Amino acid sequence: MKYLALLAFVQAAVGAAVTRDTDATRSITLNIVNANLAPDGFTRSTVVANGQYPGPPILANKGDTLRITMNNRLTDPTMRRSTALNLDGLVFNDSDLFEEFEPFVNACPVGPGSSFVYTKSLGTQTGTYWYHSELSTQYVDGFRGPLIVYDPLDPHRNLYDVDDVNTIIQMGDWWQQTTLPLLDNYVATGVVPVSDSVTINGAGRFNGGPAVPWSVINVVKGRRYRFRIINESARNVITVSIDNHEMTVIAADGINTQPKTVTSIQTLAGQRYDVVVRADQPVANYWFNAPFTGGNPAVNPHRKIPHSLVLSSAMLVLPRADPTTPMTAGPTDNTLIEADLRPLVPTPVRNPDVTLTFDLVVTTGKAQWNINGVSYLSPQVPTLEKVLDGATNAGDFNVTENTFILPAGKTVEIIFPATDDDDAHPFHLHGMPMQVIKSMTSNNTNTVNPISRDVVGVGGGGTTIRFTTQQDGPFMFHCHIFWHKFAGLASVQLVDPAGTRKNVHPNQAWEGLCPAYDALPAELQ
């Protein structure tokens, strides 16, 4: 197992915080391959980076430039063989927008046997992010991993002692079938597939399956640990807690918050939270609880594990033995309320120049979601290519592209009205963060000091977000339940087409992507 996962109070050497020279280029090679793996004890073919699940960590420092060479070596015909790497949560600008790599929005996918080199300057951005395949639901098959940008001058640095590769906690839902038959069943029934298990740092268990060793992170009594918790699910909501320990939230989706101490945190697909945990309890083993929800298991006989059963938990072990306390769903007395979070450094809240309302509707019995009556369908020619070729107005795009054309340098407000159910759709805006003016966790509107993040829950009591169109180009805004995204729950926010043509200049490698992809037979796409 590549990673260990959470809290064992042992007298071990303390992990050092990661430090690097600033303004450096970090070169990473990701070979996307098919590998037979068994994260939950059930062996299946996967799509993974460098043969491992989760993929290798991409670690950098503030001011670095990432140079990621992605080699597509996929051969398994039971899964998609093209692919597209997305650096989830990173901010893109005119110089690198074409590498943002939302398929058919910013670029075409990379076919099997081909490579692409991503060059991304991180600038001042820091925090906890992740990478995954953005093509269809391919990251369900395993192509996902952490991306951490450390800040040598982190304003929260006095709150923790240890922040290294061993304190990254990656949670992900896991299916024992590949995505193509799962998608076929979804299209036929309209019922989203229910996962068989949840993995934490690559290990999990399913009901009736083998006792896969739990992931472990060893900690030293008295030390303070910064855990970077990433929900890499394609569907599941995972509620995290640590028996007998509090967690102090210091960042959400890579953006610093004022410290807030809680006992549990509900994480939606795509969301990240950085928390500080003090190893202040007696030396022992403690459960890291991760009960998950995500659909009705009765509709998927392949999965038998109840939603509330914590068999997916990672644990804190000394030595390698289960904690003596029973496994539970964890504490519920002080759950984080998103609306209570405050930014460490508030961003001014501007009045909206443009206001949109997004009504989300599902077609009963079908795998079809829509926004304002439109179910998104990827075009054959990427949005960015159309813009560079002259597309400017709404009539230049297919209705099913659900493209909203926005002026540059303005504040956009999007209102998601209240719904009759409490289900949270984790909406993710590519390329730029959103201010959460009204969280679905509260009835209050905050135009003074709302948090900013790139994945926000919508539904229930309603959600309102605002963002400023500081970057030119098309940006996908979609549900991070990738089954729903596949079914059309997405839109494109296109900022200043004329400015895009003036300022965005793709390289020759990008120019060759679509011709190469279009030339592939359907089975290789």
Coordinates of C-alpha atoms in Angstrom, one line a residue:
M1 CA 0.0 0.0 0.0
K2 CA 1.5 3.3 -1.0
Y3 CA -0.1 5.4 1.7
L4 CA -0.8 5.1 5.4
A5 CA -3.9 6.8 6.8
L6 CA -4.7 8.1 10.2
L7 CA -3.9 8.5 13.9
A8 CA -1.9 5.9 15.9
F9 CA -0.3 7.4 19.0
V10 CA 3.3 6.0 18.9
Q11 CA 6.7 7.1 19.8
A12 CA 7.9 7.4 16.2
A13 CA 10.0 10.0 14.4
V14 CA 8.0 13.1 13.6
G15 CA 7.5 13.7 9.9
A16 CA 9.1 17.0 8.7
A17 CA 7.0 19.6 6.9
V18 CA 7.7 19.6 3.2
T19 CA 9.9 22.5 2.1
R20 CA 11.3 23.3 -1.3
D21 CA 13.0 26.1 -3.2
T22 CA 10.6 28.6 -4.5
D23 CA 10.2 29.6 -8.2
A24 CA 11.2 26.1 -9.3
T25 CA 9.8 23.8 -12.0
R26 CA 8.4 20.6 -10.7
S27 CA 8.5 17.9 -13.4
I28 CA 6.1 15.0 -13.0
T29 CA 5.4 12.0 -15.3
L30 CA 2.0 10.4 -15.1
N31 CA 1.8 7.1 -17.1
I32 CA -1.9 6.4 -17.4
V33 CA -2.2 2.6 -17.5
N34 CA -4.6 -0.3 -17.0
A35 CA -3.6 -2.3 -13.9
N36 CA -5.3 -5.1 -12.0
L37 CA -5.8 -3.8 -8.4
A38 CA -7.9 -4.8 -5.4
P39 CA -8.4 -1.7 -3.2
D40 CA -11.3 -3.3 -1.4
G41 CA -10.1 -6.9 -1.8
F42 CA -12.0 -7.5 -5.1
T43 CA -9.6 -7.5 -8.1
R44 CA -10.6 -5.6 -11.2
S45 CA -9.0 -3.8 -14.1
T46 CA -8.5 -0.1 -13.4
V47 CA -7.4 3.1 -15.1
V48 CA -4.7 4.6 -12.9
A49 CA -1.7 6.9 -12.9
N50 CA 1.7 5.1 -12.6
G51 CA 0.0 1.8 -11.8
Q52 CA -1.3 2.9 -8.4
Y53 CA -4.6 3.9 -6.7
P54 CA -4.7 6.7 -5.7
G55 CA -2.2 8.2 -8.1
P56 CA 1.2 9.5 -7.0
P57 CA 1.1 12.8 -5.1
I58 CA 1.9 16.0 -7.0
L59 CA 3.7 18.2 -4.5
A60 CA 4.8 21.8 -5.1
N61 CA 5.5 25.1 -3.4
K62 CA 4.0 28.5 -3.8
G63 CA 5.5 30.1 -6.9
D64 CA 6.5 26.8 -8.6
T65 CA 5.7 25.8 -12.1
L66 CA 4.3 22.3 -12.7
R67 CA 5.4 20.5 -15.8
I68 CA 3.3 17.3 -16.0
T69 CA 4.0 14.8 -18.8
M70 CA 0.9 12.6 -19.3
N71 CA 1.5 9.5 -21.3
N72 CA -1.7 7.6 -22.3
R73 CA -0.9 3.9 -22.3
L74 CA -4.4 2.6 -21.9
T75 CA -5.2 -0.7 -23.7
D76 CA -8.2 -2.3 -21.9
P77 CA -11.2 -2.3 -24.3
T78 CA -13.7 -2.6 -21.4
M79 CA -13.0 1.0 -20.5
R80 CA -12.4 4.3 -22.2
R81 CA -9.0 4.4 -23.8
S82 CA -8.7 8.1 -24.3
T83 CA -8.3 10.4 -21.3
A84 CA -8.0 14.0 -20.1
L85 CA -6.1 15.2 -17.0
N86 CA -7.7 17.9 -15.0
L87 CA -6.0 19.8 -12.1
D88 CA -9.1 20.3 -10.0
G89 CA -9.3 23.6 -8.2
L90 CA -6.3 25.4 -9.7
V91 CA -7.0 28.9 -11.1
F92 CA -6.2 29.3 -14.8
N93 CA -5.5 32.5 -16.8
D94 CA -5.1 33.6 -20.4
S95 CA -1.6 32.0 -20.7
D96 CA -2.6 28.5 -19.8
L97 CA -6.4 28.3 -20.2
F98 CA -6.1 25.9 -23.1
E99 CA -4.5 23.4 -20.6
E100 CA -7.4 23.5 -18.2
F101 CA -8.6 20.4 -20.1
E102 CA -12.3 20.1 -19.7
P103 CA -13.0 17.8 -22.6
F104 CA -14.8 19.6 -25.5
V105 CA -14.8 22.8 -23.6
N106 CA -11.1 23.7 -23.5
A107 CA -9.5 20.9 -25.4
C108 CA -10.0 17.4 -27.0
P109 CA -9.0 14.3 -25.1
V110 CA -5.7 12.6 -25.4
G111 CA -5.9 9.3 -27.3
P112 CA -4.2 6.0 -26.5
G113 CA -0.5 5.9 -27.4
S114 CA -0.3 9.7 -27.2
S115 CA 1.1 12.2 -24.7
F116 CA 0.6 15.8 -23.6
V117 CA 2.7 18.1 -21.5
Y118 CA 0.9 20.4 -19.2
T119 CA 2.8 23.5 -18.0
K120 CA 1.1 25.3 -15.1
S121 CA 2.5 28.3 -13.2
L122 CA 1.0 28.2 -9.7
G123 CA 1.7 31.9 -9.0
T124 CA 0.4 32.8 -5.5
Q125 CA -2.1 29.9 -5.3
T126 CA -1.5 27.5 -2.4
G127 CA -3.6 24.8 -0.7
T128 CA -5.1 21.3 -1.1
Y129 CA -6.3 20.2 -4.5
W130 CA -6.4 17.0 -6.5
Y131 CA -6.2 15.7 -10.1
H132 CA -8.4 13.3 -11.9
S133 CA -9.6 12.3 -15.3
E134 CA -12.2 14.7 -16.6
L135 CA -13.4 12.5 -19.4
S136 CA -16.9 11.1 -18.9
T137 CA -16.9 9.1 -15.6
Q138 CA -13.4 7.7 -16.2
Y139 CA -12.0 8.7 -12.8
V140 CA -14.5 6.2 -11.3
D141 CA -12.1 3.6 -12.7
G142 CA -9.2 5.0 -10.5
F143 CA -7.5 7.9 -12.2
R144 CA -7.4 10.3 -9.3
G145 CA -4.7 11.6 -6.9
P146 CA -3.7 14.5 -4.6
L147 CA -2.1 17.8 -5.6
I148 CA -0.7 19.9 -2.8
V149 CA 0.7 23.4 -3.0
Y150 CA 2.6 24.2 0.2
D151 CA 3.1 27.8 1.4
P152 CA 6.4 28.3 3.2
L153 CA 4.9 31.4 4.8
D154 CA 1.6 29.7 5.7
P155 CA -0.4 32.1 8.0
H156 CA -1.6 29.1 9.9
R157 CA 1.9 27.7 10.4
N158 CA 1.9 28.2 14.2
L159 CA -1.1 25.9 14.6
Y160 CA 0.5 22.6 13.5
D161 CA 3.8 20.7 13.8
V162 CA 3.5 18.2 11.0
D163 CA 2.3 18.6 7.4
D164 CA 3.7 16.1 4.9
V165 CA 2.8 13.5 2.4
N166 CA 1.7 11.1 5.2
T167 CA -1.0 13.5 6.4
I168 CA -2.9 13.6 3.1
I169 CA -6.2 11.7 3.5
Q170 CA -7.9 10.7 0.2
M171 CA -11.4 9.3 0.4
G172 CA -13.1 7.9 -2.7
D173 CA -16.1 5.8 -3.6
W174 CA -15.2 2.5 -5.3
W175 CA -17.1 0.3 -7.7
Q176 CA -16.2 -3.3 -8.5
Q177 CA -17.5 -3.0 -12.1
T178 CA -16.0 -0.8 -14.7
T179 CA -17.7 2.4 -15.7
L180 CA -19.1 1.3 -19.2
P181 CA -21.5 -1.3 -17.9
L182 CA -22.4 1.0 -15.0
L183 CA -23.2 3.8 -17.5
D184 CA -25.3 1.4 -19.6
N185 CA -27.4 0.5 -16.6
Y186 CA -27.7 4.2 -15.6
V187 CA -28.9 5.1 -19.1
A188 CA -31.4 2.3 -19.1
T189 CA -32.9 2.9 -15.6
G190 CA -32.0 6.5 -14.6
V191 CA -30.7 5.1 -11.3
V192 CA -27.2 6.3 -10.3
P193 CA -24.9 3.4 -9.5
V194 CA -24.3 2.8 -5.8
S195 CA -20.7 2.2 -4.8
D196 CA -19.6 -1.1 -3.4
S197 CA -17.2 0.5 -0.9
V198 CA -15.3 3.6 0.1
T199 CA -11.5 3.7 0.1
I200 CA -9.3 5.8 2.3
N201 CA -5.8 6.3 0.9
G202 CA -6.4 3.3 -1.4
A203 CA -7.9 0.8 1.0
G204 CA -11.4 -0.2 1.9
R205 CA -13.7 -3.0 2.7
F206 CA -17.1 -4.2 1.4
N207 CA -19.7 -6.2 3.3
G208 CA -18.8 -9.9 3.2
G209 CA -15.5 -9.2 1.6
P210 CA -11.9 -9.9 2.7
A211 CA -10.5 -8.0 5.7
V212 CA -8.3 -5.6 3.7
P213 CA -5.7 -4.0 6.1
W214 CA -6.9 -0.6 7.1
S215 CA -4.9 2.4 6.1
V216 CA -2.8 3.9 8.9
I217 CA -1.1 7.1 9.9
N218 CA 1.2 6.9 12.9
V219 CA 1.3 10.1 15.0
V220 CA 3.3 11.1 18.1
K221 CA 1.6 12.0 21.3
G222 CA 1.6 15.7 21.9
R223 CA 2.2 16.7 18.3
R224 CA -0.2 18.7 16.1
Y225 CA -1.0 17.4 12.6
R226 CA -2.4 19.1 9.6
F227 CA -4.6 16.6 7.8
R228 CA -5.5 17.5 4.2
I229 CA -8.8 15.7 3.7
I230 CA -9.9 15.2 0.0
N231 CA -13.2 13.7 -1.0
E232 CA -12.3 12.2 -4.4
S233 CA -15.7 10.6 -4.8
A234 CA -17.7 10.6 -8.0
R235 CA -20.9 10.5 -6.0
N236 CA -20.7 9.9 -2.2
V237 CA -21.1 12.3 0.6
I238 CA -18.6 11.3 3.3
T239 CA -18.9 12.5 6.9
V240 CA -15.5 12.4 8.7
S241 CA -14.6 12.4 12.4
I242 CA -12.0 10.9 14.7
D243 CA -13.0 9.2 17.9
N244 CA -12.1 11.2 21.0
H245 CA -10.6 14.0 19.0
E246 CA -11.6 17.4 17.7
M247 CA -10.7 18.9 14.4
T248 CA -9.9 22.5 13.8
V249 CA -10.8 23.6 10.2
I250 CA -8.3 26.0 8.7
A251 CA -9.0 25.8 5.0
A252 CA -11.8 24.8 2.6
D253 CA -11.0 23.9 -1.0
G254 CA -7.5 25.4 -0.8
I255 CA -8.5 28.7 0.7
N256 CA -7.6 29.7 4.3
T257 CA -10.4 30.1 6.8
Q258 CA -10.5 31.4 10.3
P259 CA -9.9 28.4 12.6
K260 CA -13.1 26.6 13.7
T261 CA -13.1 23.6 15.9
V262 CA -15.7 20.8 15.3
T263 CA -16.1 17.1 15.8
S264 CA -17.3 16.1 12.4
I265 CA -17.4 17.4 8.8
Q266 CA -19.7 16.5 5.9
T267 CA -17.7 16.5 2.7
L268 CA -19.3 16.5 -0.7
A269 CA -17.7 15.0 -3.8
G270 CA -14.8 17.2 -4.9
Q271 CA -14.6 19.2 -1.6
R272 CA -11.4 19.5 0.5
Y273 CA -10.9 20.5 4.1
D274 CA -7.6 21.1 5.9
V275 CA -7.9 20.4 9.7
V276 CA -5.5 20.4 12.6
V277 CA -5.7 17.5 15.0
R278 CA -3.8 17.5 18.3
A279 CA -2.6 14.0 19.4
D280 CA -3.5 14.7 23.0
Q281 CA -5.2 11.5 24.0
P282 CA -3.7 8.4 25.7
V283 CA -1.5 6.3 23.4
A284 CA -3.9 4.0 21.7
N285 CA -5.6 3.2 18.4
Y286 CA -8.5 5.4 17.3
W287 CA -11.0 5.1 14.5
F288 CA -11.2 7.6 11.7
N289 CA -14.9 7.4 10.9
A290 CA -16.1 7.9 7.3
P291 CA -19.7 6.8 6.9
F292 CA -21.0 7.6 3.5
T293 CA -24.3 8.2 1.7
G294 CA -25.0 8.1 -2.0
G295 CA -28.2 6.4 -3.1
N296 CA -30.4 3.4 -2.2
P297 CA -28.5 0.1 -2.1
A298 CA -31.7 -1.8 -2.8
V299 CA -31.5 -0.8 -6.4
N300 CA -28.0 -2.2 -6.8
P301 CA -27.8 -5.9 -5.7
H302 CA -24.1 -5.9 -6.4
R303 CA -23.7 -3.7 -3.3
K304 CA -24.8 -4.9 0.1
I305 CA -23.1 -2.5 2.5
P306 CA -25.5 -0.2 4.4
H307 CA -24.8 3.5 4.0
S308 CA -24.2 4.1 7.7
L309 CA -21.8 1.1 8.2
V310 CA -18.3 2.4 8.9
L311 CA -16.5 -0.5 7.2
S312 CA -14.9 2.1 5.0
S313 CA -13.1 3.7 7.9
A314 CA -9.4 4.2 8.0
M315 CA -8.0 3.9 11.5
L316 CA -5.2 5.0 13.8
V317 CA -3.3 2.0 14.8
L318 CA -0.8 0.9 17.5
P319 CA 0.3 -1.7 16.7
R320 CA -1.5 -3.1 13.6
A321 CA -4.7 -4.0 15.5
D322 CA -8.2 -2.7 15.5
P323 CA -9.1 -0.1 18.2
T324 CA -10.7 -1.5 21.3
T325 CA -13.6 0.8 20.9
P326 CA -16.5 -0.3 18.7
M327 CA -16.8 1.1 15.2
T328 CA -19.6 3.8 15.0
A329 CA -20.8 6.5 12.7
G330 CA -18.8 9.0 14.8
P331 CA -19.8 12.0 16.9
T332 CA -22.7 14.2 15.8
D333 CA -22.6 16.8 18.6
N334 CA -20.6 19.5 16.8
T335 CA -20.9 19.1 13.0
L336 CA -19.4 21.8 10.8
I337 CA -22.0 24.1 9.3
E338 CA -20.5 25.6 6.1
A339 CA -22.2 28.9 6.6
D340 CA -20.4 29.4 9.9
L341 CA -16.9 29.4 8.2
R342 CA -15.3 32.7 7.7
P343 CA -12.3 33.6 5.4
L344 CA -9.0 34.3 7.0
V345 CA -8.6 37.2 4.7
P346 CA -12.0 38.5 3.5
T347 CA -12.5 39.2 -0.2
P348 CA -14.6 42.3 -0.9
V349 CA -18.2 41.4 -1.8
R350 CA -19.3 43.3 -4.9
N351 CA -22.9 43.8 -6.0
P352 CA -23.8 41.6 -8.9
D353 CA -23.7 43.0 -12.5
V354 CA -25.2 39.8 -13.9
T355 CA -27.7 37.6 -12.1
L356 CA -28.7 34.1 -13.3
T357 CA -31.1 31.6 -11.8
F358 CA -30.3 27.9 -12.2
D359 CA -33.3 25.5 -11.9
L360 CA -32.2 21.9 -11.7
V361 CA -34.6 19.2 -12.9
V362 CA -34.2 15.5 -13.4
T363 CA -36.3 13.6 -15.9
T364 CA -37.9 10.7 -14.0
G365 CA -36.9 7.3 -15.2
K366 CA -34.1 8.6 -17.4
A367 CA -30.4 9.4 -17.0
Q368 CA -31.1 13.1 -17.8
W369 CA -30.6 16.2 -15.7
N370 CA -31.0 19.8 -17.0
I371 CA -30.4 23.4 -16.0
N372 CA -33.2 25.7 -17.0
G373 CA -34.6 23.1 -19.3
V374 CA -31.3 22.3 -21.0
S375 CA -29.4 19.0 -20.6
Y376 CA -25.7 19.7 -21.4
L377 CA -24.3 17.7 -24.3
S378 CA -20.6 18.0 -25.2
P379 CA -20.1 19.5 -28.7
Q380 CA -17.8 17.9 -31.3
V381 CA -15.8 21.0 -31.6
P382 CA -14.5 22.4 -28.2
T383 CA -16.0 25.7 -27.0
L384 CA -12.6 27.3 -26.9
E385 CA -11.8 26.3 -30.5
K386 CA -15.2 27.8 -31.6
V387 CA -14.4 31.0 -29.8
L388 CA -11.0 31.3 -31.4
D389 CA -12.6 30.7 -34.8
G390 CA -15.0 33.6 -34.2
A391 CA -18.0 32.4 -32.1
T392 CA -19.2 35.3 -30.1
N393 CA -23.0 35.2 -29.5
A394 CA -25.4 32.6 -28.0
G395 CA -26.5 31.7 -31.6
D396 CA -23.0 30.5 -32.4
F397 CA -23.3 27.6 -30.0
N398 CA -25.6 24.6 -29.9
V399 CA -28.5 25.0 -27.4
T400 CA -27.3 21.8 -25.7
E401 CA -23.9 23.4 -24.9
N402 CA -25.8 25.5 -22.3
T403 CA -23.3 28.4 -22.7
F404 CA -23.8 31.6 -20.8
I405 CA -21.8 34.5 -22.3
L406 CA -20.5 36.9 -19.6
P407 CA -18.7 40.3 -19.8
A408 CA -15.2 40.7 -18.5
G409 CA -14.4 42.3 -15.1
K410 CA -17.9 41.9 -13.8
T411 CA -19.5 40.1 -10.8
V412 CA -21.9 37.3 -11.6
E413 CA -24.4 36.0 -9.2
I414 CA -26.0 32.6 -9.7
I415 CA -29.1 31.6 -7.6
F416 CA -30.1 28.0 -7.0
P417 CA -33.6 28.1 -5.7
A418 CA -34.7 26.0 -2.7
T419 CA -35.9 22.5 -3.5
D420 CA -38.2 20.0 -1.9
D421 CA -35.4 17.6 -0.9
D422 CA -32.2 18.0 1.1
D423 CA -30.0 16.4 -1.4
A424 CA -26.8 18.4 -2.1
H425 CA -25.5 18.7 -5.6
P426 CA -21.8 19.6 -5.3
F427 CA -21.4 22.2 -8.0
H428 CA -17.9 22.9 -9.1
L429 CA -16.7 26.0 -11.0
H430 CA -13.6 25.4 -13.1
G431 CA -10.8 28.0 -13.1
M432 CA -11.9 30.4 -10.4
P433 CA -13.4 30.3 -6.8
M434 CA -16.9 31.3 -5.8
Q435 CA -18.1 33.3 -2.9
V436 CA -20.8 31.4 -1.0
I437 CA -23.3 34.3 -0.4
K438 CA -25.9 31.9 0.8
S439 CA -25.0 28.3 1.9
M440 CA -27.6 25.6 1.7
T441 CA -26.7 25.0 5.4
S442 CA -28.3 28.3 6.5
N443 CA -31.2 30.6 5.8
N444 CA -28.9 33.6 6.2
T445 CA -27.3 35.7 3.4
N446 CA -23.8 36.9 3.9
T447 CA -22.5 39.8 1.9
V448 CA -19.9 40.8 4.4
N449 CA -17.4 38.0 4.9
P450 CA -18.5 34.8 3.0
I451 CA -16.0 32.0 2.4
S452 CA -14.8 31.3 -1.1
R453 CA -14.4 27.8 -2.5
D454 CA -14.7 25.9 -5.8
V455 CA -17.2 23.2 -4.8
V456 CA -20.4 24.3 -3.1
G457 CA -23.5 22.2 -2.2
V458 CA -26.8 23.3 -3.9
G459 CA -30.3 22.2 -3.2
G460 CA -32.3 22.0 0.0
G461 CA -32.9 25.6 1.3
G462 CA -31.2 27.2 -1.7
T463 CA -27.7 28.4 -2.5
T464 CA -26.4 31.7 -3.9
I465 CA -22.8 32.2 -5.2
R466 CA -20.9 35.0 -6.8
F467 CA -17.7 35.2 -8.8
T468 CA -15.8 37.8 -10.7
T469 CA -15.0 37.3 -14.4
Q470 CA -11.3 38.1 -14.1
Q471 CA -10.2 35.5 -16.7
D472 CA -11.2 35.2 -20.3
G473 CA -12.5 32.0 -21.8
P474 CA -14.9 29.1 -21.2
F475 CA -15.2 27.6 -17.8
M476 CA -17.3 24.5 -17.0
F477 CA -19.7 24.8 -14.1
H478 CA -21.1 21.3 -13.3
C479 CA -22.3 18.9 -10.6
H480 CA -19.3 16.9 -9.2
I481 CA -21.5 13.9 -9.0
F482 CA -20.0 12.7 -12.3
W483 CA -22.9 10.5 -13.1
H484 CA -25.1 13.6 -13.0
K485 CA -22.6 15.6 -15.1
F486 CA -22.7 12.7 -17.6
A487 CA -26.5 13.1 -17.6
G488 CA -26.3 16.8 -18.5
L489 CA -26.1 18.6 -15.2
A490 CA -23.6 21.2 -16.4
S491 CA -23.1 24.5 -18.1
V492 CA -20.3 26.7 -19.6
Q493 CA -19.6 30.1 -18.3
L494 CA -18.0 31.9 -21.3
V495 CA -16.2 35.1 -20.4
D496 CA -15.5 37.8 -23.0
P497 CA -15.2 35.9 -26.3
A498 CA -13.4 38.8 -28.0
G499 CA -10.9 39.1 -25.2
T500 CA -10.4 35.3 -25.4
R501 CA -9.4 35.6 -29.0
K502 CA -7.1 38.4 -28.2
N503 CA -5.4 36.9 -25.2
V504 CA -5.5 33.1 -25.3
H505 CA -2.9 31.5 -27.6
P506 CA -2.8 27.7 -27.5
N507 CA 0.4 25.9 -28.4
Q508 CA 1.1 23.6 -31.3
A509 CA 0.5 20.5 -29.2
W510 CA -3.0 21.7 -28.3
E511 CA -3.7 22.4 -32.0
G512 CA -3.0 18.7 -32.8
L513 CA -5.3 17.2 -30.1
C514 CA -8.6 17.4 -31.9
P515 CA -7.4 16.2 -35.4
A516 CA -5.7 13.2 -33.6
Y517 CA -8.8 12.5 -31.5
D518 CA -11.2 12.8 -34.4
A519 CA -9.1 10.4 -36.4
L520 CA -9.5 7.6 -33.8
P521 CA -12.0 4.8 -34.3
A522 CA -14.9 5.1 -31.9
E523 CA -13.7 2.3 -29.7
L524 CA -10.5 4.1 -29.0
Q525 CA -12.1 7.4 -28.1

